[in-house]
Amino acid sequence: AAAAAAAAMEPERECRVLSIQSHVVRGYVGNKAATFPLQVLGFEVDTVNSVQFSNHTGYAHWKGQVLNSDELHELYEGLKLNNVNQYDYVLTGYTRDTSFLAMVVDIVQELKQQNSNLVYVCDPVMGDKWNGEGSMYVPKDLLPVYRDKVVPVADIITPNQFEAELLTGRKIHTEKEALEVMDMLHAMGPETVVITSSDLQGPLGNDYLIALGSHRRTKADGTKVTQRIRVESPKVDAVFVGTGDLFAAMLLAWTHKHPNNLKVACEKTVSAMQHVLQRTIRSAKAQAGGNKPSSAQLELRMVQSKKDIENPDIIVKAAVL
């Protein structure tokens, strides 16, 4: 008991994340959507802002600067010279530039040489489906970089259905095909694959969005164990920006806290998402007063959701497949 008490007294080992994402002055996307939840959940977050914009690009106007790969390298060199380039996690999201993405891969590989336990969480943001039709909203030459360089060094990836299809070259029409695609993605490198949204039909019907997760680990004796889950969450009728960035950050945190239980990690992540989105839509509708809410009114209610992020009431359950 004395040993347990002593252990309880010891502070939890500091866990540090290098997050390379966009920054906006106003609103919540990229690093602005990822940093606060990670800090609330007890992580130290070092941010590299791949862009600095006034606001996200869904507004009528936006202004700002873009960081290039040389500038990214320079920032990393500064950390290295001070010997403070030790990380437990790297987190990346939306990127438009192939040389920037290639530099990220170089940095991740170098950090993994220093810490073989480093976990790289990558949201391979490339495009999405609208009314059943998929289209890329980044330059096409990013796909081979993600497929051949980024995914092989990633440990956790969070593509949507369209991005999973792009990475594997296979279309998904059924849950069985989705599981096969996730197996193909595992074979490329990542231990954990979460297809964050799909147009598959689930048991609960049309008003629910299906996410699928797969966690494959190798046991001490060399055998592989795979846990697969399905999460159905209520659709929210609005276009939010920054939700994917928030999802990836919270998934990083909850998989850290529940390393071999993807079911619980996803339940906490998706439940927290629901709390944030419901609060955001209520607030946006109140502000819009019967009109269609604007981009500014639909900014995620992040600070107001602090308690839900920290300790989410589980309102969405995952089914083990």
mmCIF file of C-alpha atoms in Angstrom, residues 19-296:
data_model
loop_
_atom_site.group_PDB
_atom_site.id
_atom_site.type_symbol
_atom_site.label_atom_id
_atom_site.label_comp_id
_atom_site.label_asym_id
_atom_site.label_seq_id
_atom_site.Cartn_x
_atom_site.Cartn_y
_atom_site.Cartn_z
ATOM 1 C CA SER A 19 1.678 19.516 -33.593
ATOM 2 C CA ILE A 20 2.366 20.787 -37.116
ATOM 3 C CA GLN A 21 -0.866 22.343 -38.388
ATOM 4 C CA SER A 22 -2.466 25.565 -39.558
ATOM 5 C CA HIS A 23 -3.140 28.497 -37.258
ATOM 6 C CA VAL A 24 -5.987 30.994 -37.434
ATOM 7 C CA VAL A 25 -6.199 34.254 -35.519
ATOM 8 C CA ARG A 26 -9.977 33.909 -35.176
ATOM 9 C CA GLY A 27 -11.753 30.604 -34.729
ATOM 10 C CA TYR A 28 -10.891 26.936 -34.338
ATOM 11 C CA VAL A 29 -9.164 24.879 -37.013
ATOM 12 C CA GLY A 30 -5.778 23.163 -37.167
ATOM 13 C CA ASN A 31 -3.598 23.917 -34.154
ATOM 14 C CA LYS A 32 -6.319 26.150 -32.675
ATOM 15 C CA ALA A 33 -8.668 23.132 -32.638
ATOM 16 C CA ALA A 34 -6.043 20.657 -31.394
ATOM 17 C CA THR A 35 -4.003 22.532 -28.764
ATOM 18 C CA PHE A 36 -6.674 23.403 -26.204
ATOM 19 C CA PRO A 37 -8.162 19.876 -25.930
ATOM 20 C CA LEU A 38 -4.710 18.305 -25.658
ATOM 21 C CA GLN A 39 -3.680 20.760 -22.941
ATOM 22 C CA VAL A 40 -6.934 20.225 -21.052
ATOM 23 C CA LEU A 41 -6.225 16.478 -21.187
ATOM 24 C CA GLY A 42 -2.773 16.999 -19.678
ATOM 25 C CA PHE A 43 -0.398 17.075 -22.653
ATOM 26 C CA GLU A 44 2.378 19.568 -23.316
ATOM 27 C CA VAL A 45 1.847 20.826 -26.868
ATOM 28 C CA ASP A 46 4.556 22.406 -29.025
ATOM 29 C CA THR A 47 2.967 23.980 -32.084
ATOM 30 C CA VAL A 48 4.429 24.701 -35.488
ATOM 31 C CA ASN A 49 1.967 26.799 -37.476
ATOM 32 C CA SER A 50 2.085 25.675 -41.096
ATOM 33 C CA VAL A 51 0.051 28.759 -42.034
ATOM 34 C CA GLN A 52 -1.089 31.827 -40.152
ATOM 35 C CA PHE A 53 -4.405 33.060 -41.504
ATOM 36 C CA SER A 54 -6.876 35.601 -40.184
ATOM 37 C CA ASN A 55 -9.586 32.883 -40.168
ATOM 38 C CA HIS A 56 -10.422 29.646 -41.987
ATOM 39 C CA THR A 57 -10.916 29.744 -45.747
ATOM 40 C CA GLY A 58 -14.667 29.067 -45.555
ATOM 41 C CA TYR A 59 -15.257 32.746 -44.785
ATOM 42 C CA ALA A 60 -15.844 35.300 -47.550
ATOM 43 C CA HIS A 61 -12.369 36.765 -46.917
ATOM 44 C CA TRP A 62 -9.105 35.507 -45.479
ATOM 45 C CA LYS A 63 -5.571 36.843 -45.351
ATOM 46 C CA GLY A 64 -2.278 35.528 -44.097
ATOM 47 C CA GLN A 65 1.055 33.812 -44.508
ATOM 48 C CA VAL A 66 2.190 30.298 -45.397
ATOM 49 C CA LEU A 67 5.217 28.574 -43.851
ATOM 50 C CA ASN A 68 7.452 26.834 -46.410
ATOM 51 C CA SER A 69 9.509 23.676 -45.931
ATOM 52 C CA ASP A 70 12.781 25.592 -45.375
ATOM 53 C CA GLU A 71 11.140 27.655 -42.626
ATOM 54 C CA LEU A 72 9.772 24.472 -41.028
ATOM 55 C CA HIS A 73 13.258 22.984 -41.111
ATOM 56 C CA GLU A 74 14.702 26.132 -39.549
ATOM 57 C CA LEU A 75 12.254 25.989 -36.618
ATOM 58 C CA TYR A 76 13.059 22.324 -36.080
ATOM 59 C CA GLU A 77 16.810 23.082 -36.182
ATOM 60 C CA GLY A 78 16.306 25.635 -33.392
ATOM 61 C CA LEU A 79 14.667 22.973 -31.189
ATOM 62 C CA LYS A 80 17.433 20.528 -32.043
ATOM 63 C CA LEU A 81 20.275 22.945 -31.220
ATOM 64 C CA ASN A 82 18.779 23.406 -27.755
ATOM 65 C CA ASN A 83 18.307 19.647 -27.406
ATOM 66 C CA VAL A 84 14.572 20.078 -26.770
ATOM 67 C CA ASN A 85 13.451 17.995 -29.723
ATOM 68 C CA GLN A 86 12.227 15.062 -27.631
ATOM 69 C CA TYR A 87 8.639 14.101 -28.329
ATOM 70 C CA ASP A 88 6.170 11.345 -27.478
ATOM 71 C CA TYR A 89 3.752 12.268 -30.266
ATOM 72 C CA VAL A 90 3.695 14.103 -33.574
ATOM 73 C CA LEU A 91 0.319 15.300 -34.903
ATOM 74 C CA THR A 92 -0.300 16.594 -38.421
ATOM 75 C CA GLY A 93 -3.356 17.606 -40.434
ATOM 76 C CA TYR A 94 -4.137 19.712 -43.511
ATOM 77 C CA THR A 95 -1.163 20.480 -45.765
ATOM 78 C CA ARG A 96 -1.181 21.746 -49.356
ATOM 79 C CA ASP A 97 2.492 21.516 -50.250
ATOM 80 C CA THR A 98 4.435 18.362 -51.191
ATOM 81 C CA SER A 99 7.850 19.629 -50.098
ATOM 82 C CA PHE A 100 6.412 20.678 -46.720
ATOM 83 C CA LEU A 101 4.911 17.200 -46.301
ATOM 84 C CA ALA A 102 8.212 15.551 -47.259
ATOM 85 C CA MET A 103 9.990 17.685 -44.632
ATOM 86 C CA VAL A 104 7.451 16.547 -42.017
ATOM 87 C CA VAL A 105 8.339 12.932 -42.874
ATOM 88 C CA ASP A 106 12.074 13.698 -42.430
ATOM 89 C CA ILE A 107 11.389 15.259 -39.023
ATOM 90 C CA VAL A 108 9.190 12.338 -37.905
ATOM 91 C CA GLN A 109 11.857 9.828 -38.962
ATOM 92 C CA GLU A 110 14.549 11.715 -37.058
ATOM 93 C CA LEU A 111 12.364 11.965 -33.934
ATOM 94 C CA LYS A 112 11.627 8.227 -34.158
ATOM 95 C CA GLN A 113 15.355 7.501 -34.213
ATOM 96 C CA GLN A 114 15.623 9.323 -30.882
ATOM 97 C CA ASN A 115 12.504 7.773 -29.383
ATOM 98 C CA SER A 116 11.456 4.444 -30.865
ATOM 99 C CA ASN A 117 8.160 4.710 -28.948
ATOM 100 C CA LEU A 118 7.159 7.957 -30.648
ATOM 101 C CA VAL A 119 3.629 7.797 -32.031
ATOM 102 C CA TYR A 120 2.834 9.728 -35.202
ATOM 103 C CA VAL A 121 -0.847 10.619 -35.559
ATOM 104 C CA CYS A 122 -1.643 11.675 -39.110
ATOM 105 C CA ASP A 123 -4.903 12.970 -40.521
ATOM 106 C CA PRO A 124 -4.271 12.523 -44.281
ATOM 107 C CA VAL A 125 -6.466 15.433 -45.357
ATOM 108 C CA MET A 126 -7.029 15.253 -49.102
ATOM 109 C CA GLY A 127 -10.713 15.529 -49.916
ATOM 110 C CA ASP A 128 -14.237 14.399 -49.160
ATOM 111 C CA LYS A 129 -17.521 13.264 -50.667
ATOM 112 C CA TRP A 130 -20.448 15.542 -51.398
ATOM 113 C CA ASN A 131 -23.695 13.880 -52.480
ATOM 114 C CA GLY A 132 -21.841 10.634 -53.113
ATOM 115 C CA GLU A 133 -19.178 12.203 -55.341
ATOM 116 C CA GLY A 134 -15.625 12.399 -54.022
ATOM 117 C CA SER A 135 -13.256 15.225 -54.902
ATOM 118 C CA MET A 136 -9.804 16.298 -53.767
ATOM 119 C CA TYR A 137 -9.339 19.757 -52.271
ATOM 120 C CA VAL A 138 -5.547 19.559 -52.159
ATOM 121 C CA PRO A 139 -3.230 19.320 -55.192
ATOM 122 C CA LYS A 140 -3.304 15.809 -56.714
ATOM 123 C CA ASP A 141 0.468 15.356 -56.280
ATOM 124 C CA LEU A 142 -0.023 15.070 -52.505
ATOM 125 C CA LEU A 143 -1.629 11.628 -52.846
ATOM 126 C CA PRO A 144 1.570 9.720 -53.756
ATOM 127 C CA VAL A 145 3.466 11.508 -50.954
ATOM 128 C CA TYR A 146 0.832 10.498 -48.386
ATOM 129 C CA ARG A 147 0.596 6.961 -49.753
ATOM 130 C CA ASP A 148 4.308 6.203 -50.241
ATOM 131 C CA LYS A 149 6.027 8.357 -47.601
ATOM 132 C CA VAL A 150 3.659 9.574 -44.871
ATOM 133 C CA VAL A 151 1.364 6.617 -44.130
ATOM 134 C CA PRO A 152 4.301 4.159 -43.838
ATOM 135 C CA VAL A 153 5.779 6.208 -40.937
ATOM 136 C CA ALA A 154 2.389 6.911 -39.297
ATOM 137 C CA ASP A 155 1.108 4.925 -36.314
ATOM 138 C CA ILE A 156 -2.448 6.256 -36.163
ATOM 139 C CA ILE A 157 -4.301 7.566 -39.222
ATOM 140 C CA THR A 158 -7.748 9.164 -39.397
ATOM 141 C CA PRO A 159 -8.858 9.275 -43.040
ATOM 142 C CA ASN A 160 -12.484 9.731 -44.047
ATOM 143 C CA GLN A 161 -13.945 7.123 -46.416
ATOM 144 C CA PHE A 162 -12.864 8.999 -49.566
ATOM 145 C CA GLU A 163 -9.285 9.405 -48.288
ATOM 146 C CA ALA A 164 -9.102 5.701 -47.333
ATOM 147 C CA GLU A 165 -10.238 4.866 -50.868
ATOM 148 C CA LEU A 166 -7.618 7.201 -52.378
ATOM 149 C CA LEU A 167 -4.787 5.726 -50.278
ATOM 150 C CA THR A 168 -5.615 2.101 -51.152
ATOM 151 C CA GLY A 169 -7.060 2.562 -54.632
ATOM 152 C CA ARG A 170 -10.156 0.614 -53.544
ATOM 153 C CA LYS A 171 -13.768 1.760 -53.373
ATOM 154 C CA ILE A 172 -15.870 1.025 -50.300
ATOM 155 C CA HIS A 173 -19.527 0.036 -50.735
ATOM 156 C CA THR A 174 -20.021 -2.240 -47.729
ATOM 157 C CA GLU A 175 -18.744 -2.579 -44.183
ATOM 158 C CA LYS A 176 -16.882 -5.749 -45.227
ATOM 159 C CA GLU A 177 -15.027 -3.772 -47.934
ATOM 160 C CA ALA A 178 -14.254 -1.035 -45.386
ATOM 161 C CA LEU A 179 -12.646 -3.630 -43.088
ATOM 162 C CA GLU A 180 -10.591 -4.942 -46.030
ATOM 163 C CA VAL A 181 -9.463 -1.392 -46.841
ATOM 164 C CA MET A 182 -8.450 -0.891 -43.189
ATOM 165 C CA ASP A 183 -6.419 -4.128 -43.390
ATOM 166 C CA MET A 184 -4.674 -2.747 -46.491
ATOM 167 C CA LEU A 185 -3.914 0.451 -44.560
ATOM 168 C CA HIS A 186 -2.514 -1.587 -41.621
ATOM 169 C CA ALA A 187 -0.272 -3.397 -44.112
ATOM 170 C CA MET A 188 1.110 0.008 -45.190
ATOM 171 C CA GLY A 189 2.270 0.753 -41.623
ATOM 172 C CA PRO A 190 -0.235 2.188 -39.132
ATOM 173 C CA GLU A 191 -1.322 0.123 -36.113
ATOM 174 C CA THR A 192 -4.500 2.131 -35.689
ATOM 175 C CA VAL A 193 -6.837 3.168 -38.498
ATOM 176 C CA VAL A 194 -10.041 5.111 -37.916
ATOM 177 C CA ILE A 195 -12.278 5.909 -40.884
ATOM 178 C CA THR A 196 -13.811 8.998 -39.310
ATOM 179 C CA SER A 197 -16.875 9.239 -41.547
ATOM 180 C CA SER A 198 -18.432 7.148 -44.287
ATOM 181 C CA ASP A 199 -21.597 6.979 -46.342
ATOM 182 C CA LEU A 200 -22.264 3.416 -45.204
ATOM 183 C CA GLN A 201 -25.683 2.550 -43.816
ATOM 184 C CA GLY A 202 -25.657 1.274 -40.238
ATOM 185 C CA PRO A 203 -28.154 -0.475 -37.969
ATOM 186 C CA LEU A 204 -29.445 2.843 -36.598
ATOM 187 C CA GLY A 205 -30.359 4.202 -40.035
ATOM 188 C CA ASN A 206 -29.910 7.348 -42.104
ATOM 189 C CA ASP A 207 -29.717 9.939 -39.360
ATOM 190 C CA TYR A 208 -26.461 8.471 -38.090
ATOM 191 C CA LEU A 209 -22.916 8.820 -39.351
ATOM 192 C CA ILE A 210 -20.765 5.713 -39.270
ATOM 193 C CA ALA A 211 -17.123 5.676 -38.242
ATOM 194 C CA LEU A 212 -15.054 2.487 -38.222
ATOM 195 C CA GLY A 213 -11.905 1.757 -36.270
ATOM 196 C CA SER A 214 -9.288 -0.974 -36.377
ATOM 197 C CA HIS A 215 -6.399 -1.490 -33.962
ATOM 198 C CA ARG A 216 -3.803 -4.140 -34.755
ATOM 199 C CA ARG A 217 -1.078 -4.958 -32.291
ATOM 200 C CA THR A 218 1.615 -7.594 -32.226
ATOM 201 C CA LYS A 219 1.732 -9.611 -29.011
ATOM 202 C CA ALA A 220 4.991 -10.640 -27.314
ATOM 203 C CA ASP A 221 4.822 -14.046 -29.027
ATOM 204 C CA GLY A 222 4.585 -12.388 -32.460
ATOM 205 C CA THR A 223 0.892 -13.099 -33.111
ATOM 206 C CA LYS A 224 -1.266 -10.207 -34.274
ATOM 207 C CA VAL A 225 -4.494 -9.214 -32.548
ATOM 208 C CA THR A 226 -6.999 -6.938 -34.273
ATOM 209 C CA GLN A 227 -9.827 -5.087 -32.558
ATOM 210 C CA ARG A 228 -12.458 -3.612 -34.852
ATOM 211 C CA ILE A 229 -15.257 -1.283 -33.900
ATOM 212 C CA ARG A 230 -18.174 0.625 -35.401
ATOM 213 C CA VAL A 231 -19.414 3.930 -33.986
ATOM 214 C CA GLU A 232 -22.715 5.480 -35.057
ATOM 215 C CA SER A 233 -23.197 9.091 -34.053
ATOM 216 C CA PRO A 234 -26.187 11.360 -34.705
ATOM 217 C CA LYS A 235 -25.744 13.568 -37.774
ATOM 218 C CA VAL A 236 -25.731 17.286 -37.023
ATOM 219 C CA ASP A 237 -27.260 19.418 -39.761
ATOM 220 C CA ALA A 238 -24.596 22.072 -40.319
ATOM 221 C CA VAL A 239 -21.200 22.462 -41.930
ATOM 222 C CA PHE A 240 -18.553 22.735 -39.227
ATOM 223 C CA VAL A 241 -14.889 23.443 -39.853
ATOM 224 C CA GLY A 242 -12.127 22.064 -37.618
ATOM 225 C CA THR A 243 -13.998 18.932 -36.518
ATOM 226 C CA GLY A 244 -11.430 16.590 -38.102
ATOM 227 C CA ASP A 245 -8.598 18.423 -36.314
ATOM 228 C CA LEU A 246 -10.427 18.184 -32.994
ATOM 229 C CA PHE A 247 -11.165 14.486 -33.608
ATOM 230 C CA ALA A 248 -7.525 13.585 -34.332
ATOM 231 C CA ALA A 249 -6.275 15.484 -31.261
ATOM 232 C CA MET A 250 -8.776 13.834 -28.915
ATOM 233 C CA LEU A 251 -8.148 10.406 -30.436
ATOM 234 C CA LEU A 252 -4.417 10.922 -29.742
ATOM 235 C CA ALA A 253 -5.226 11.736 -26.106
ATOM 236 C CA TRP A 254 -7.704 8.929 -25.498
ATOM 237 C CA THR A 255 -5.650 6.216 -27.230
ATOM 238 C CA HIS A 256 -2.762 7.334 -24.992
ATOM 239 C CA LYS A 257 -4.953 6.892 -21.915
ATOM 240 C CA HIS A 258 -6.487 3.606 -23.186
ATOM 241 C CA PRO A 259 -3.676 2.123 -25.299
ATOM 242 C CA ASN A 260 -5.264 -1.256 -26.041
ATOM 243 C CA ASN A 261 -8.893 -0.293 -25.977
ATOM 244 C CA LEU A 262 -9.890 1.424 -29.190
ATOM 245 C CA LYS A 263 -13.570 1.007 -28.234
ATOM 246 C CA VAL A 264 -13.289 3.223 -25.141
ATOM 247 C CA ALA A 265 -10.932 5.692 -26.865
ATOM 248 C CA CYS A 266 -13.394 6.155 -29.732
ATOM 249 C CA GLU A 267 -16.427 6.382 -27.423
ATOM 250 C CA LYS A 268 -14.794 9.186 -25.460
ATOM 251 C CA THR A 269 -13.591 10.959 -28.624
ATOM 252 C CA VAL A 270 -16.926 10.767 -30.457
ATOM 253 C CA SER A 271 -18.984 11.581 -27.360
ATOM 254 C CA ALA A 272 -16.883 14.691 -26.690
ATOM 255 C CA MET A 273 -17.306 15.659 -30.378
ATOM 256 C CA GLN A 274 -21.082 15.355 -30.008
ATOM 257 C CA HIS A 275 -21.090 17.591 -26.914
ATOM 258 C CA VAL A 276 -19.025 20.244 -28.732
ATOM 259 C CA LEU A 277 -21.123 20.115 -31.922
ATOM 260 C CA GLN A 278 -24.470 20.204 -30.096
ATOM 261 C CA ARG A 279 -23.343 23.194 -28.035
ATOM 262 C CA THR A 280 -22.018 24.899 -31.180
ATOM 263 C CA ILE A 281 -25.206 24.415 -33.214
ATOM 264 C CA ARG A 282 -27.456 25.593 -30.330
ATOM 265 C CA SER A 283 -25.373 28.708 -29.902
ATOM 266 C CA ALA A 284 -25.112 29.379 -33.660
ATOM 267 C CA LYS A 285 -28.887 29.070 -34.146
ATOM 268 C CA ALA A 286 -29.538 31.399 -31.216
ATOM 269 C CA GLN A 287 -27.176 33.987 -32.704
ATOM 270 C CA ALA A 288 -28.560 33.615 -36.235
ATOM 271 C CA GLY A 289 -32.141 34.176 -35.024
ATOM 272 C CA GLY A 290 -33.894 32.136 -37.694
ATOM 273 C CA ASN A 291 -31.393 32.866 -40.476
ATOM 274 C CA LYS A 292 -28.770 30.431 -41.729
ATOM 275 C CA PRO A 293 -25.796 30.633 -39.318
ATOM 276 C CA SER A 294 -22.652 32.237 -40.745
ATOM 277 C CA SER A 295 -19.125 30.799 -40.695
ATOM 278 C CA ALA A 296 -18.308 33.034 -37.737
#
